[in-house]
Short mmCIF file of C-alpha atoms in Angstrom, two decimals:
data_model
loop_
_atom_site.label_atom_id
_atom_site.label_comp_id
_atom_site.label_asym_id
_atom_site.label_seq_id
_atom_site.Cartn_x
_atom_site.Cartn_y
_atom_site.Cartn_z
CA UNK A 1 125.41 78.17 75.20
CA UNK A 2 127.45 77.25 78.19
CA UNK A 3 127.12 74.64 80.88
CA UNK A 4 128.56 75.30 84.32
CA UNK A 5 130.56 72.37 85.69
CA UNK A 6 130.67 71.86 89.45
CA UNK A 7 131.79 69.02 91.66
CA UNK A 8 132.16 68.75 95.41
CA UNK A 9 135.28 66.66 94.73
CA UNK A 10 137.18 69.87 93.90
CA UNK A 11 137.41 73.10 95.89
CA UNK A 12 134.41 75.41 95.64
CA UNK A 13 135.14 78.72 93.89
CA UNK A 14 136.32 81.50 96.20
CA UNK A 15 135.07 84.31 93.98
CA UNK A 16 132.80 85.14 91.05
CA UNK A 17 133.82 82.24 88.82
CA UNK A 18 133.06 78.54 88.31
CA UNK A 19 135.25 75.44 88.45
CA UNK A 20 134.77 75.01 84.71
CA UNK A 21 132.58 76.02 81.80
CA UNK A 22 131.63 73.69 78.96
CA UNK A 23 130.69 75.32 75.68
CA UNK A 24 130.01 73.04 72.74
CA UNK A 25 132.54 70.24 73.16
CA UNK A 26 135.21 72.44 74.80
CA UNK A 27 135.83 72.63 78.54
CA UNK A 28 137.62 75.59 80.10
CA UNK A 29 138.74 74.97 83.67
CA UNK A 30 139.48 77.72 86.14
CA UNK A 31 142.90 77.64 87.70
CA UNK A 32 143.12 75.13 90.51
CA UNK A 33 145.28 75.52 93.58
CA UNK A 34 146.10 72.99 96.28
CA UNK A 35 142.99 73.22 98.42
CA UNK A 36 141.85 69.86 99.77
CA UNK A 37 138.11 69.85 98.95
CA UNK A 38 137.32 67.64 101.96
CA UNK A 39 138.88 69.95 104.53
CA UNK A 40 139.10 73.31 102.77
CA UNK A 41 142.74 73.48 103.88
CA UNK A 42 145.74 74.24 101.70
CA UNK A 43 148.14 71.36 101.02
CA UNK A 44 151.55 73.04 100.89
CA UNK A 45 153.89 70.81 102.90
CA UNK A 46 156.03 70.23 99.76
CA UNK A 47 155.88 71.34 96.15
CA UNK A 48 155.26 67.72 95.16
CA UNK A 49 152.22 67.26 97.42
CA UNK A 50 150.95 70.70 96.46
CA UNK A 51 151.18 69.90 92.74
CA UNK A 52 149.56 66.48 93.27
CA UNK A 53 146.59 68.14 95.03
CA UNK A 54 146.24 70.62 92.16
CA UNK A 55 146.22 67.77 89.63
CA UNK A 56 143.71 65.76 91.68
CA UNK A 57 141.45 68.82 91.80
CA UNK A 58 141.69 69.16 88.03
CA UNK A 59 141.02 65.44 87.62
CA UNK A 60 137.80 65.83 89.62
CA UNK A 61 136.68 68.78 87.48
CA UNK A 62 137.44 66.88 84.27
CA UNK A 63 135.52 63.85 85.56
CA UNK A 64 132.52 66.07 86.40
CA UNK A 65 132.47 66.97 82.70
CA UNK A 66 132.84 63.29 81.69
CA UNK A 67 136.44 63.83 80.57
CA UNK A 68 139.93 62.69 81.55
CA UNK A 69 143.44 64.07 81.11
CA UNK A 70 143.38 62.44 77.65
CA UNK A 71 140.89 65.15 76.63
CA UNK A 72 143.19 68.01 77.66
CA UNK A 73 144.59 69.96 74.72
CA UNK A 74 146.17 72.92 76.57
CA UNK A 75 147.50 73.58 80.05
CA UNK A 76 148.77 76.73 81.69
CA UNK A 77 150.98 76.41 84.75
CA UNK A 78 151.63 79.43 86.94
CA UNK A 79 154.44 79.04 89.47
CA UNK A 80 155.87 81.41 92.05
CA UNK A 81 159.45 80.11 91.72
CA UNK A 82 160.95 78.69 88.52
CA UNK A 83 163.32 76.66 90.72
CA UNK A 84 160.29 74.42 91.45
CA UNK A 85 159.79 73.68 87.74
CA UNK A 86 161.47 70.26 87.73
CA UNK A 87 159.45 68.95 90.69
CA UNK A 88 156.17 70.37 89.35
CA UNK A 89 156.87 68.99 85.87
CA UNK A 90 157.55 65.52 87.28
CA UNK A 91 154.20 65.34 89.12
CA UNK A 92 152.29 67.01 86.26
CA UNK A 93 153.83 64.65 83.70
CA UNK A 94 152.70 61.56 85.61
CA UNK A 95 149.09 62.41 84.71
CA UNK A 96 149.69 62.36 80.94
CA UNK A 97 150.87 59.96 78.27
CA UNK A 98 153.92 61.80 76.92
CA UNK A 99 153.01 60.96 73.32
CA UNK A 100 149.59 62.65 73.59
CA UNK A 101 150.37 65.31 76.20
CA UNK A 102 148.73 68.70 75.68
CA UNK A 103 150.31 71.95 74.57
CA UNK A 104 151.48 73.94 77.59
CA UNK A 105 153.14 77.03 78.91
CA UNK A 106 154.69 77.52 82.32
CA UNK A 107 155.06 81.03 83.67
CA UNK A 108 156.65 82.38 86.82
CA UNK A 109 154.44 85.00 88.43
CA UNK A 110 154.90 87.47 91.28
CA UNK A 111 152.09 86.01 93.36
CA UNK A 112 149.24 83.50 93.36
CA UNK A 113 145.97 83.27 95.34
CA UNK A 114 146.45 82.41 99.01
CA UNK A 115 150.24 82.64 98.45
CA UNK A 116 150.38 79.14 96.92
CA UNK A 117 153.32 77.99 94.81
CA UNK A 118 151.48 76.55 91.80
CA UNK A 119 148.18 77.06 89.95
CA UNK A 120 147.13 75.14 86.84
CA UNK A 121 144.29 75.64 84.36
CA UNK A 122 143.32 73.50 81.38
CA UNK A 123 141.32 73.40 78.17
CA UNK A 124 139.87 70.03 77.17
CA UNK A 125 137.84 68.82 74.20
CA UNK A 126 135.41 65.87 74.00
#
């Protein structure tokens, strides 16, 4: 069984997928990019503000499933330029307690949806 998670506080899907799927006690989020859910516009004025918008979108999806970043056990970060890693990592890290931070990989990719610089997905457990 799966439960589809949706919140208007995060961007609506732009294809045949959902913001997140809960199965049992495990939540799988789709990758989030820096779309402001209120305006539908991309937030890409700096890598810091872009990453913050991505994390706020993920926070909203987690909250819609009655979870927080404390529930996250795995993150995947896709970036278009590894030179942005330090700035992305700084913003990302502010959302976690370092002692209980999730497992993670960060991968540089050739391109991301809407030509953004960062996309993050997560797996969380209740």
